[in-house]
Structures are given as structure tokens and as C-alpha cells.
XYZ file of C-alpha atoms in Angstrom:
670
model
C 0.068 0.157 0.085
C 2.838 2.503 0.699
C 6.352 2.888 2.004
C 5.294 2.434 5.468
C 2.878 -0.254 5.585
C 4.826 -1.789 8.330
C 3.242 0.367 10.840
C 0.357 -1.631 11.057
C -0.318 -3.077 14.746
C 2.677 -0.648 15.830
C 2.343 2.132 18.567
C 3.262 5.431 17.880
C 3.715 7.411 21.245
C 0.225 6.985 22.886
C -1.503 5.732 19.590
C -1.873 2.132 18.603
C -2.219 1.812 14.733
C -4.940 -0.532 14.017
C -5.726 -0.008 10.274
C -4.731 1.732 6.880
C -7.283 4.210 5.734
C -5.606 5.623 2.440
C -2.473 7.614 0.940
C -1.931 10.905 -0.615
C 1.058 13.059 -1.992
C 1.884 14.013 1.551
C 1.205 11.090 4.071
C -0.210 7.645 4.826
C -3.255 7.893 6.701
C -4.128 5.334 9.124
C -6.965 4.364 11.695
C -5.524 4.221 15.487
C -6.635 4.111 19.018
C -5.526 6.681 21.678
C -4.748 4.214 24.389
C -4.768 6.458 27.637
C -8.407 7.733 26.351
C -9.755 4.847 24.542
C -10.661 6.805 21.687
C -10.579 6.297 17.840
C -8.416 8.497 15.808
C -6.803 9.084 12.658
C -3.097 9.295 12.138
C -1.311 10.962 9.009
C 2.359 9.836 8.702
C 4.619 11.580 6.500
C 6.069 10.062 3.454
C 9.787 9.377 4.270
C 11.209 11.552 1.430
C 9.502 14.447 2.886
C 10.408 13.728 6.451
C 14.281 14.107 4.798
C 13.472 17.661 3.947
C 14.654 19.664 7.139
C 13.041 22.815 5.843
C 9.644 20.642 5.405
C 9.657 19.443 8.914
C 10.107 22.901 10.347
C 7.007 24.258 8.313
C 5.292 21.001 9.271
C 5.706 21.753 13.084
C 4.900 25.478 12.728
C 1.549 24.657 10.550
C 0.437 21.876 12.932
C 0.364 23.997 15.675
C -1.617 26.597 13.890
C -3.978 24.206 12.646
C -4.439 22.432 16.084
C -5.525 25.660 17.527
C -8.729 25.815 15.251
C -12.130 24.967 16.939
C -14.952 24.820 14.902
C -17.843 22.262 14.405
C -17.267 21.960 10.611
C -13.237 21.622 10.894
C -11.525 18.383 11.612
C -9.935 18.471 14.840
C -6.245 18.019 15.111
C -5.153 16.436 18.654
C -1.347 15.823 18.335
C 1.531 16.178 16.353
C 5.065 14.357 16.802
C 8.166 12.613 15.912
C 8.811 8.868 16.425
C 12.473 7.898 16.769
C 11.963 4.302 16.597
C 10.415 4.233 12.956
C 11.997 7.749 12.259
C 8.703 9.292 11.255
C 6.586 12.218 11.602
C 2.839 11.919 12.136
C -0.282 14.177 13.021
C -3.217 12.784 15.020
C -6.589 14.104 14.221
C -10.335 13.387 14.831
C -11.536 10.141 13.190
C -14.691 10.790 11.216
C -16.421 7.611 10.066
C -18.546 9.025 7.437
C -18.167 9.463 3.519
C -16.312 12.312 1.805
C -18.411 14.507 -0.523
C -16.750 12.959 -3.433
C -17.960 9.511 -2.550
C -21.634 11.098 -2.080
C -21.427 12.602 -5.286
C -21.458 9.161 -7.101
C -25.323 9.072 -6.398
C -25.846 12.455 -8.234
C -26.354 16.153 -7.347
C -27.924 17.294 -4.050
C -31.166 18.927 -3.833
C -30.880 22.657 -3.926
C -31.706 23.177 -0.171
C -29.078 20.363 0.645
C -26.347 21.770 -1.547
C -26.855 25.320 -0.128
C -26.564 24.066 3.432
C -23.543 22.013 3.097
C -21.752 24.990 1.017
C -22.882 27.449 3.801
C -21.349 25.221 6.454
C -17.929 25.198 4.951
C -18.199 28.763 4.275
C -18.890 29.383 8.057
C -15.853 26.998 8.673
C -13.718 29.034 5.881
C -14.828 32.424 7.698
C -13.625 31.275 10.995
C -10.210 30.016 9.714
C -9.768 33.134 7.461
C -10.326 35.500 10.523
C -7.224 33.535 12.014
C -5.022 34.202 9.042
C -5.557 30.364 7.920
C -6.090 29.797 4.019
C -6.924 26.303 3.044
C -5.762 26.348 -0.480
C -7.135 23.097 -1.583
C -10.850 23.146 -1.167
C -12.615 19.967 -3.008
C -15.218 17.305 -2.320
C -12.593 14.978 -1.329
C -11.421 17.090 1.624
C -14.910 17.332 2.940
C -16.386 14.542 4.983
C -19.692 13.947 6.832
C -20.215 12.901 10.482
C -22.604 10.178 11.274
C -25.179 12.631 11.909
C -24.471 14.281 8.397
C -22.474 17.335 9.436
C -20.012 18.288 6.984
C -16.494 18.574 8.106
C -13.401 20.246 6.318
C -10.277 18.364 6.294
C -6.441 18.964 5.381
C -6.179 22.437 6.527
C -2.875 23.442 6.043
C -1.675 20.764 3.953
C -1.520 22.547 0.815
C 0.409 25.580 2.447
C 2.957 22.980 3.577
C 3.533 21.490 0.258
C 3.685 24.820 -1.313
C 6.221 26.052 0.873
C 8.373 23.057 -0.050
C 8.696 23.087 -4.030
C 7.512 19.545 -4.272
C 5.987 20.079 -7.810
C 8.913 18.248 -9.604
C 8.455 15.001 -7.001
C 4.941 14.521 -8.325
C 2.924 16.413 -5.845
C 0.786 19.090 -7.117
C -0.493 22.277 -5.330
C -4.118 22.551 -5.318
C -6.607 20.642 -7.605
C -7.003 21.862 -11.079
C -10.659 21.372 -11.316
C -11.258 23.755 -8.441
C -8.220 26.197 -8.695
C -8.845 30.011 -8.580
C -7.763 32.008 -11.702
C -5.286 33.810 -9.785
C -3.751 30.602 -8.322
C -3.145 29.193 -11.640
C -1.431 32.288 -12.712
C 1.446 31.973 -10.169
C -0.198 34.246 -7.293
C -0.394 32.682 -3.891
C -3.618 31.597 -2.162
C -5.946 34.071 -0.308
C -9.369 33.760 1.339
C -10.919 34.684 -1.951
C -9.187 31.832 -3.724
C -10.934 29.376 -1.123
C -14.188 31.351 -1.856
C -13.919 30.651 -5.638
C -12.907 26.833 -4.975
C -16.109 26.452 -2.801
C -17.924 27.828 -5.564
C -16.693 25.193 -7.863
C -17.581 22.559 -5.264
C -21.335 24.229 -4.912
C -21.608 24.303 -8.780
C -20.633 20.495 -8.674
C -23.001 19.620 -6.045
C -25.915 21.415 -7.408
C -25.662 20.442 -10.842
C -23.891 17.182 -10.905
C -21.154 18.228 -12.749
C -18.015 20.567 -12.872
C -18.081 24.035 -14.426
C -14.958 23.135 -16.498
C -13.782 19.677 -17.743
C -10.799 18.533 -19.715
C -8.494 15.442 -19.618
C -5.243 17.467 -19.493
C -4.809 19.506 -16.228
C -3.334 22.640 -18.079
C -6.102 22.676 -20.341
C -8.554 22.624 -17.011
C -6.556 25.341 -15.948
C -6.577 27.479 -18.717
C -10.448 27.545 -19.039
C -10.696 28.685 -15.276
C -8.366 31.539 -16.234
C -9.932 32.517 -19.680
C -13.529 30.964 -20.431
C -16.864 32.373 -18.924
C -18.821 30.089 -16.304
C -21.473 28.188 -18.063
C -24.665 29.201 -16.153
C -25.609 26.241 -13.825
C -29.217 26.373 -14.950
C -27.650 25.036 -18.302
C -27.292 21.649 -16.698
C -29.951 21.879 -14.155
C -32.912 23.860 -15.379
C -34.841 23.406 -12.070
C -32.252 25.060 -9.979
C -33.530 28.163 -8.124
C -32.274 31.644 -9.689
C -30.970 33.143 -6.349
C -28.889 29.948 -5.640
C -27.606 30.320 -9.240
C -26.565 33.820 -8.555
C -24.669 32.991 -5.603
C -22.792 30.259 -7.452
C -21.648 32.820 -10.160
C -20.737 35.520 -7.825
C -18.472 33.023 -6.002
C -16.983 31.906 -9.475
C -16.173 35.574 -10.466
C -12.874 35.904 -12.365
C -11.770 38.933 -10.572
C -11.502 38.092 -6.850
C -12.706 41.324 -5.768
C -16.180 40.712 -7.499
C -16.546 37.665 -5.336
C -17.871 37.428 -1.763
C -15.752 39.411 0.442
C -15.977 36.828 3.175
C -16.932 33.217 3.803
C -19.529 34.737 6.361
C -21.022 36.883 3.356
C -21.224 33.663 0.903
C -22.859 31.769 3.941
C -25.617 34.506 4.602
C -26.322 34.936 0.865
C -26.777 30.939 0.655
C -29.051 30.719 3.301
C -31.081 33.654 2.470
C -31.269 32.282 -1.097
C -33.188 29.326 0.169
C -34.615 30.433 3.380
C -32.276 28.407 5.454
C -31.498 28.931 9.250
C -28.223 29.637 10.442
C -27.030 27.016 13.077
C -25.858 28.401 16.339
C -22.119 28.316 16.572
C -20.795 26.305 19.437
C -17.225 25.878 19.674
C -15.849 22.249 19.957
C -19.532 21.123 19.555
C -18.247 17.502 18.741
C -16.204 17.007 21.824
C -17.307 15.273 24.713
C -18.409 17.167 27.599
C -19.246 16.598 31.304
C -22.851 16.338 32.083
C -24.351 19.205 34.143
C -24.629 18.608 38.065
C -28.119 18.064 38.901
C -29.997 20.367 41.306
C -30.831 19.460 44.697
C -34.383 17.926 45.066
C -35.468 20.366 47.522
C -34.454 23.531 45.553
C -36.909 24.645 42.767
C -35.019 24.476 39.343
C -34.431 28.062 37.785
C -35.696 28.198 34.165
C -32.498 28.665 31.963
C -32.463 29.597 28.357
C -31.325 26.519 26.364
C -27.746 27.191 24.876
C -27.705 27.663 21.269
C -31.295 27.675 20.931
C -32.395 30.091 18.344
C -35.031 32.789 18.905
C -38.245 32.286 17.050
C -38.677 34.230 13.992
C -40.701 37.297 14.022
C -43.580 37.989 11.122
C -41.239 40.296 9.607
C -38.302 37.799 9.340
C -40.725 35.095 8.122
C -41.974 37.401 5.487
C -38.517 38.504 4.540
C -36.012 35.511 4.671
C -33.432 37.513 2.454
C -32.226 39.342 5.584
C -29.479 38.979 8.055
C -28.211 41.003 10.589
C -24.852 40.915 12.292
C -23.098 43.242 15.137
C -20.589 45.838 14.477
C -17.272 44.870 16.250
C -16.644 48.461 16.895
C -19.868 48.601 18.739
C -19.119 45.566 20.888
C -15.939 47.256 21.897
C -17.849 50.318 22.830
C -20.297 48.189 24.838
C -17.249 46.560 26.699
C -15.783 50.026 27.248
C -19.239 51.218 28.536
C -19.309 48.181 30.955
C -15.832 49.162 32.589
C -17.252 52.885 32.882
C -20.575 51.599 34.435
C -18.194 49.729 36.859
C -16.643 52.544 37.779
C -19.783 54.712 38.364
C -21.492 51.860 40.434
C -18.124 52.150 42.703
C -18.490 55.949 42.749
C -22.297 55.407 43.804
C -21.288 53.187 46.648
C -20.280 56.163 49.211
C -23.407 57.873 48.168
C -25.676 54.841 49.115
C -23.553 54.596 52.600
C -24.543 58.275 53.398
C -28.245 57.675 52.597
C -27.962 54.643 54.900
C -26.618 56.881 57.726
C -29.348 59.583 57.146
C -31.878 56.889 57.622
C -30.182 55.703 60.991
C -29.833 59.163 62.055
C -33.688 59.886 61.411
C -34.768 56.615 63.242
C -32.512 57.761 66.224
C -34.229 61.203 66.368
C -37.551 59.676 66.229
C -36.663 57.563 69.050
C -35.558 60.507 71.038
C -38.728 62.438 70.347
C -40.919 59.650 71.603
C -38.831 59.186 74.725
C -38.932 62.954 75.563
C -42.623 63.268 74.798
C -43.212 60.203 77.211
C -41.024 62.105 80.000
C -42.985 65.017 79.468
C -46.286 63.171 79.987
C -44.874 62.000 83.447
C -43.385 65.188 84.538
C -39.933 64.192 84.061
C -39.367 66.824 81.106
C -41.149 70.174 80.395
C -44.086 70.111 78.130
C -42.499 72.752 75.774
C -40.173 70.207 73.715
C -39.153 72.772 70.845
C -36.563 74.112 73.762
C -34.868 71.095 73.113
C -34.675 71.144 69.503
C -34.029 73.956 67.032
C -36.550 72.949 64.501
C -40.369 72.248 64.624
C -41.636 68.887 65.364
C -44.980 69.424 64.427
C -46.204 66.884 61.560
C -47.160 68.449 58.210
C -50.712 68.650 57.560
C -50.093 67.369 53.894
C -47.570 65.247 52.491
C -46.623 65.270 48.736
C -44.968 62.293 47.102
C -42.466 62.246 44.105
C -44.121 61.585 40.688
C -43.108 58.807 38.513
C -40.385 60.099 35.850
C -41.825 60.925 32.811
C -40.842 60.920 29.122
C -41.899 63.591 26.583
C -41.210 62.597 23.012
C -41.276 65.300 20.319
C -40.532 64.315 16.673
C -38.801 66.944 14.629
C -39.122 67.759 10.922
C -35.750 65.869 10.254
C -37.081 62.627 11.397
C -35.233 62.966 14.889
C -36.971 62.331 18.280
C -35.978 64.289 21.381
C -36.212 62.291 24.382
C -36.453 64.614 27.701
C -36.717 62.531 30.782
C -37.931 64.709 33.786
C -37.966 63.349 37.427
C -38.991 65.391 40.601
C -38.963 64.427 44.013
C -40.688 66.816 46.893
C -39.534 66.280 50.330
C -41.886 66.618 53.265
C -42.647 70.254 54.464
C -41.074 69.529 57.980
C -37.664 68.895 56.511
C -37.716 72.550 54.577
C -35.489 71.084 52.090
C -35.459 72.447 48.515
C -37.507 70.535 45.826
C -34.786 68.291 43.781
C -35.522 68.387 39.905
C -33.212 66.535 37.201
C -33.706 66.973 33.622
C -31.506 65.783 30.867
C -31.900 65.579 26.869
C -30.971 62.961 24.631
C -31.120 63.204 20.745
C -32.214 60.129 18.854
C -30.906 60.296 15.189
C -32.196 57.765 12.701
C -30.367 57.240 9.545
C -29.420 54.447 6.817
C -26.330 54.201 4.941
C -25.577 52.252 1.879
C -21.972 50.625 2.134
C -22.003 48.375 -0.950
C -24.120 47.578 -3.902
C -23.320 44.457 -6.178
C -25.390 43.110 -8.902
C -25.191 39.487 -10.238
C -24.388 38.710 -12.842
C -21.818 41.390 -12.943
C -21.417 42.145 -16.672
C -21.482 45.783 -18.387
C -24.873 44.450 -20.186
C -27.219 41.504 -19.654
C -29.475 39.884 -22.082
C -33.099 40.797 -22.004
C -35.324 39.143 -19.277
C -32.211 38.090 -17.358
C -32.820 37.164 -13.545
C -30.853 39.569 -11.150
C -29.934 39.747 -7.757
C -28.901 42.942 -6.293
C -26.861 42.736 -3.060
C -27.218 45.776 -0.946
C -25.210 46.097 2.427
C -26.893 48.864 4.625
C -25.507 50.216 7.918
C -27.614 52.041 10.887
C -25.331 55.235 10.840
C -27.736 56.644 13.450
C -27.346 56.512 17.400
C -30.612 54.617 18.049
C -32.183 51.263 16.469
C -34.258 51.606 13.489
C -37.935 50.877 14.267
C -39.648 47.651 13.321
C -41.095 47.562 9.725
C -38.474 49.945 8.371
C -38.268 49.192 4.697
C -36.544 49.424 1.496
C -39.089 51.083 -0.768
C -39.248 51.585 -4.671
C -39.423 55.239 -5.140
C -39.502 55.672 -9.084
C -38.033 54.403 -12.273
C -38.139 50.655 -13.653
C -39.509 48.538 -10.862
C -38.222 45.493 -12.887
C -40.324 42.954 -11.141
C -39.119 43.573 -7.658
C -41.617 43.953 -4.718
C -42.506 47.598 -4.071
C -41.270 47.236 -0.594
C -39.162 44.837 1.361
C -39.423 45.208 5.261
C -36.137 45.046 7.224
C -35.720 43.792 10.819
C -35.105 46.213 13.670
C -31.207 47.204 13.369
C -29.095 48.394 16.272
C -26.996 51.414 15.831
C -23.838 50.797 14.007
C -24.866 47.409 12.737
C -25.285 46.241 9.388
C -27.747 44.203 7.353
C -27.234 42.586 3.669
C -30.713 42.879 1.618
C -30.817 40.601 -1.588
C -33.368 42.517 -3.926
C -34.112 40.040 -6.906
C -35.264 41.703 -10.407
C -35.678 40.678 -13.963
C -34.260 42.678 -16.708
C -36.681 44.527 -19.171
C -37.108 42.790 -22.406
C -36.154 45.616 -24.630
C -32.393 46.775 -24.863
C -31.754 50.105 -23.135
C -30.369 51.578 -19.933
C -32.705 51.414 -16.945
C -32.750 53.231 -13.495
C -34.568 51.757 -10.436
C -34.692 54.157 -7.636
C -35.075 53.231 -3.944
C -34.800 54.449 -0.331
C -35.021 53.430 3.281
C -38.280 54.632 4.712
C -39.413 54.651 8.422
C -42.981 52.857 9.170
C -44.617 56.670 8.824
C -42.859 56.888 5.219
C -40.182 59.335 6.117
C -36.855 58.528 4.281
C -33.716 58.158 6.343
C -31.310 57.390 3.549
C -30.131 59.217 0.250
C -31.592 57.928 -2.635
C -30.116 54.367 -3.639
C -30.100 54.127 -7.645
C -29.738 50.597 -9.403
C -28.576 50.797 -12.976
C -29.325 48.063 -15.293
C -27.860 47.830 -19.091
C -29.737 45.380 -21.169
C -27.926 44.564 -24.318
C -29.314 43.272 -27.913
C -27.857 39.884 -26.683
C -29.465 36.630 -27.139
C -30.278 34.471 -24.374
C -27.354 31.644 -23.885
C -28.930 28.376 -25.163
C -26.297 25.402 -25.790
C -26.457 24.278 -29.262
C -26.062 20.342 -29.345
C -22.828 19.325 -31.261
C -24.788 17.554 -34.016
C -24.430 19.805 -36.824
C -21.157 18.049 -37.805
C -19.599 14.718 -37.994
C -16.622 14.117 -35.913
C -13.625 12.239 -37.242
C -11.996 10.239 -34.494
C -8.202 10.241 -34.321
C -6.757 6.924 -34.269
C -4.445 6.185 -31.524
C -2.404 3.304 -30.138
C -3.862 0.814 -27.883
C -3.028 1.195 -24.269
C 0.264 -0.471 -23.152
C 2.073 -0.801 -19.638
C 5.757 -1.173 -19.274
C 7.440 -2.953 -16.441
C 8.104 -0.777 -13.436
C 11.504 0.402 -13.145
C 13.495 0.393 -9.957
C 15.284 3.702 -9.545
C 16.751 3.591 -6.081
C 16.662 1.054 -2.963
C 17.967 0.654 0.489
C 18.361 -2.016 2.828
C 17.587 -2.017 6.539
C 19.456 -4.752 8.345
C 18.190 -4.017 11.689
C 14.557 -4.269 10.351
C 15.389 -6.868 7.799
C 13.675 -5.019 5.368
C 14.368 -3.200 1.817
C 12.647 -0.065 0.480
C 12.472 0.714 -3.121
C 11.239 3.476 -5.554
C 9.340 2.351 -8.889
C 8.857 4.676 -11.818
C 5.497 3.652 -13.572
C 4.970 4.169 -17.176
C 2.397 3.452 -19.985
C 1.852 4.372 -23.336
C -0.988 4.684 -25.975
C -4.475 5.281 -24.789
C -5.503 8.697 -24.249
C -2.099 9.927 -22.939
C -3.589 10.337 -19.461
C -2.934 7.346 -17.194
C -4.178 6.496 -13.509
C -2.418 3.747 -11.396
C -3.944 1.627 -9.041
C -2.444 -1.082 -6.817
C -4.186 -4.428 -6.503
C -7.700 -3.298 -7.064
C -9.350 -0.299 -8.396
C -10.195 1.836 -5.390
C -9.913 5.349 -4.102
C -7.548 4.102 -1.331
C -5.373 2.101 -3.636
C -4.847 4.762 -6.297
C -0.851 5.823 -6.610
C -0.039 9.410 -6.761
C 1.930 10.662 -9.547
C 3.793 7.910 -11.330
C 6.055 6.620 -8.721
C 5.627 4.014 -6.117
C 7.641 3.750 -2.875
C 7.424 0.437 -1.163
C 8.905 -1.459 1.906
C 9.245 -5.224 1.815
C 11.175 -8.179 3.379
C 14.810 -8.306 3.138
C 16.315 -10.470 0.227
C 12.651 -11.483 -1.014
C 11.254 -10.091 -4.434
C 8.569 -7.838 -4.242
C 5.378 -8.764 -5.671
C 3.044 -6.022 -7.534
C -0.084 -5.820 -9.460
C -0.728 -2.770 -11.160
C -3.983 -1.497 -12.847
C -3.876 1.378 -15.477
C -6.812 3.334 -16.779
C -6.753 5.501 -19.703
C -9.926 6.728 -20.881
C -12.190 3.798 -21.351
C -9.681 1.507 -21.452
C -7.771 -0.875 -18.544
C -4.689 -2.901 -18.458
C -3.102 -5.157 -15.916
C 0.459 -5.740 -15.134
C 1.669 -8.328 -12.573
C 4.932 -9.495 -11.766
C 7.834 -9.515 -9.332
C 10.415 -6.718 -8.611
C 13.793 -8.812 -7.979
C 15.834 -7.990 -4.998
C 18.573 -5.979 -6.518
C 21.544 -7.528 -4.277
C 20.907 -11.146 -4.015
C 24.457 -11.946 -3.555
C 24.376 -10.407 -0.114
C 21.728 -12.793 1.128
C 22.545 -15.689 2.924
C 21.526 -19.099 1.079
């Protein structure tokens, strides 16, 4: 199976190797058991030729440390990495996922639109989490997306492509990235970025939604050039029933220019869930990690009702009517809130002396009352004179009437500029007996309502579109005021061409400084020309709180794209030689006298067929495919190595079976 097949049933540190899972250009993957915790794990063991590269090992350690810090329900958890001196191998230990890969599930055909959007949105969430921690995946593809037993998609192999790209291993047969999913800027030699990950995820979404890739070719370089130069075929060309909002999301993620794609993974996830009215899952870090059960409350103590962690609030009527809305908090606001919290803590500490003074006053009043009662009793008994005022410099006569402090009132005065002036007034009147002046506090706070347009993007993004093209306008809005928008604030059509859009789109209440993205669907007019659609943000009373929002659509004299079946010509097949497999050539070998084994590297070659070959060992399965055209093996010393090769080229298959002779039989004992 590979160069380190002998690790089966061996122990690497705390891990017992129990089985073989598969291999790749970087490592062999084994199933293992963590002995001290009695849990199954996956162990990725580096190929020996990588472990010999000191620079790569250093990068491997650094990247493994970073990947191990990622804690997200849609990213595979890395537990450990280490070096084993006995077998001289570097290995990485991670969460063992028993479910299939997305590549294996695609064998059954495309997904339903809602499931396709849900899977892509979950991976987009994972990418956003990693990107915010300066981690770029660089090799998003179905083979790197697995499913747990509960059907949760999980992204694997974070950091692997970066490790390879920093080593320069392409000459050894390892390709950085996968041509079918490679962003155009990567194909032209630029380094991977979060936006190139979004492009690759867009290709995956295209594939699971339509059942095929946007570009196909047998030769990798041809495939790469298509990603660079050719326009993306509309997904509805292959899946006519695909919802148009989902198609718009796919096309935006596959824009040739990175800046025309979704700016973040979170933005892509939001657009996907809005397009098909999906609920966003509550994010709980390390959701798949075991946790201790809560300690039960004593039977005598009544249980306090606590909100369920991670449970979503029920949607309001406005949210049900408008699923194309999502609100997220502004980071600057949260920082301000924290600062305000600190200041309020200081204020509470400052208020403590005042509270102590109030308590002292109450105690003093109580003592005076006791003294008055005692002196009055003494006067009736003849102990003290009846004129009690001689003892006190103020009147002790009870007031004939007592006035109480009214409740604070709020006066709201709307102005012509849609600003509300809120004036709280509180008046407290002390009893007349204290002869204290009335205390009046009055403060004024101005509430400003304002909407700002941060970004407008229209998909498909083109200078002109064919008549009656389905359009999606992405509007990113911000509450630029200092108080929340009231409920039923709306995006409203004002003038121009409505182009099939709803006259109003109700927005949710939005906190100050927060942002919301609105998806406004339209249909381009049926005649060529330039069209404008004017909109604004309005309060429930109809007053605008934004500048005019102008959406411009250029309709060209272009026919709608309809694929022409290639039956208007007769193809003449080019004759080609039949597939032929040459005997593998042993290029280098080494004997291990202590282990009594020998290691060799074989170069595999074939001719004829289509010119593109795939090699398998023993049987045709995903885990038996040989990467590149070299095979490194480890076998018993002084014994010929048995090998069965299966070669596939187009629709042709051929088998080679034989022995690779031990290169130094004269050194073996008879």
C-alpha cells in the first residue's frame, strides 16, 4: 500500500495503529486508537522523502501548531503531532470521522438545492472562522469534505496545501491545489488567499448543485486555462430547475476577479441561507468534543428556568416574510459596549459612598424619632417640660399634608428631520417638615435615525445582460444613527423601472452601527436600453432616512444563452495506439539490516490510450490509487517484491503483474 505499511499494529507514542485508511502525495493515513483515552483517531504519517527535508519538517511543525488551535464544528479537530524515533516518522493525529467524503456522495448524483446550499454554507462558515485567524486552506474540493454520522459536513486537510507549497515539491509529483477547483489567480502563479478559497468552494457548490464541474478537460493544463479564460456556464444550463437566487450565489463566487466575489466566507454563507430560506445554525465551538454532564440541582431546590444554550429565537413575522435578511453586530460597537461596561462599573463604585451616606441619614432619622418619643413620654410623666421645642432648634409638628414624588416622565417630540427628542424628567418633593428644597433632574438626548449604503453588487456582474435576465442586487446597509431602527422600516421603491421587484422589502429592527445585507431580486426588461430603479430606506410613517439608492441595469441586444447540441457536424475520431503498460523500473533502493527489510522506489510508465493515465495497486479503489507515477514500497529483505498494477486511460484498462527482484541477491545468505 505504501512505503510505511509496516506500521500496522505498531505503537506511535500514545497511539496504537489499527488499520490503513488511504494515502496521498504527502502522507499515509491510518486508523488508530489513543490508548489513554480509549478513543479512535486518524493518524497521518509523513512520507519518508518529506521527512528528510529539514525545511519541510520545520514548516510542518509550525503549520500543525496553528491548525491544532482551530475549534469549529465544521473543521476536523487536530489533537497532536509528534516524531517517533523508533520508526523515524513524523505524524499528525486528528479526529476520526467514519462518514463518507463529499466526493463519495457525489457518485449518487447532485444534491437537492437546499441540501447543496446547506453544505456549502457550513463550509463557508468554517472558512470564515479560519480566515479570520489568517489560515487559508488552498485545496477546497469534495475529497477534503467529510460527513459525520449525523450528516454534518467537516472540512479536512487544513494547512496541508500550504505545507506543500512552501516546499517546492511539484517536481516530485505533488501538485499544490487541484486544477478542477483552482482559482484563476492561483493558476497564474499568485499565492492563495481567502478569496481563492471562496472560488474553490464555488466550484464545489456548482458541482453538488448540477452534478458536474463548470469546466472539464482530460489534460490538467487545459483545465487550468479554462478557469482563467472561459466564462462560467450558467448552472441552469445543466440543472434547469435550480433556483435563480442559488445560481446567482454560485456565479458570484466564481467571478474571475477576486474582488468581485463574496468578500468573506460569512457573506457567502449568509447569501446561501437567504437564497433558500435556511436557518443559520448556532455556533458552538468544539461542538463534537465530549463534555461532562451538568450537576443536577438538589431535589428540594426549585429548578430555575434557564435559556437553552445555542437555541435560536423564534422568528418574527417580518423575518418570516423576508428571509433575505441577516443582521450581524458591528465589532466597533461591541468594543464600545465593553468600554461602557467598564465605565458603568466605575460609576457603581462611585455610587457606593452615596449609598452609605443615605443609610447613615436613615439611621440618624430613626434615632431622632426614638429620642422624640422618649422626650414626649417624659413630658407626660412630668420628667421633662412640655415645651419640647426648647430641646430642638426645628419644628417637630407633623405636616398637615404630604406630597410624594411623581414617577419619571418621558416627553417625545418628533422634529421635521425625523429625529426624536427624548426628555426624561424626574421631580422629588420632600416633606415640608424638613424644609428642604425640591430636587429636579432633567436631561436631553437626541435620537438620530439614519441609513447608509455601504456596498451594492448586482449578479450577474456584466456591463450588459440579455433581455429578461434574472438579477440579484446585494445591498449592504448600515444603521448610521445612534438608536435602533423601528420595526417595519423598509427598503421602498420610489421611481424608475421596478423590474419585477417587490414595491417594499421590510427590514428587521437594526441596532445602531450594525449592518444588514438585503437581497433584492429583479428581472431585466425585455428591450435593450439603460434602466434606472430608484429606492430608499423609509420609516414606518413613510419618512426617508437614506439618500436615494440608484440601481442601474444595462440591457444589451444579446440573445439568451442556449447551448447548441454538437450534432451539426460529423466528428472524425483520431486513431490512437492501444494502451500498453511497461514493467516498473526500480530507480533507487535501500536495505535496513536492523529491520531486515528493504525499500525501493519504482517509476511507472504506460503508452497509448488517451495519454493520461491513472495507476492503481491490486484493485481499483480510491485508497489504492497511486499518486503521481512513482511507488515507494517497503518489503522483506532478500525477497522479491510482488506487485499488481492496474492502469486506466480513458475507457481502456490494462493490468501488469509480476515480481520486482531484490537488487543484491549476492548479499543474502543461502
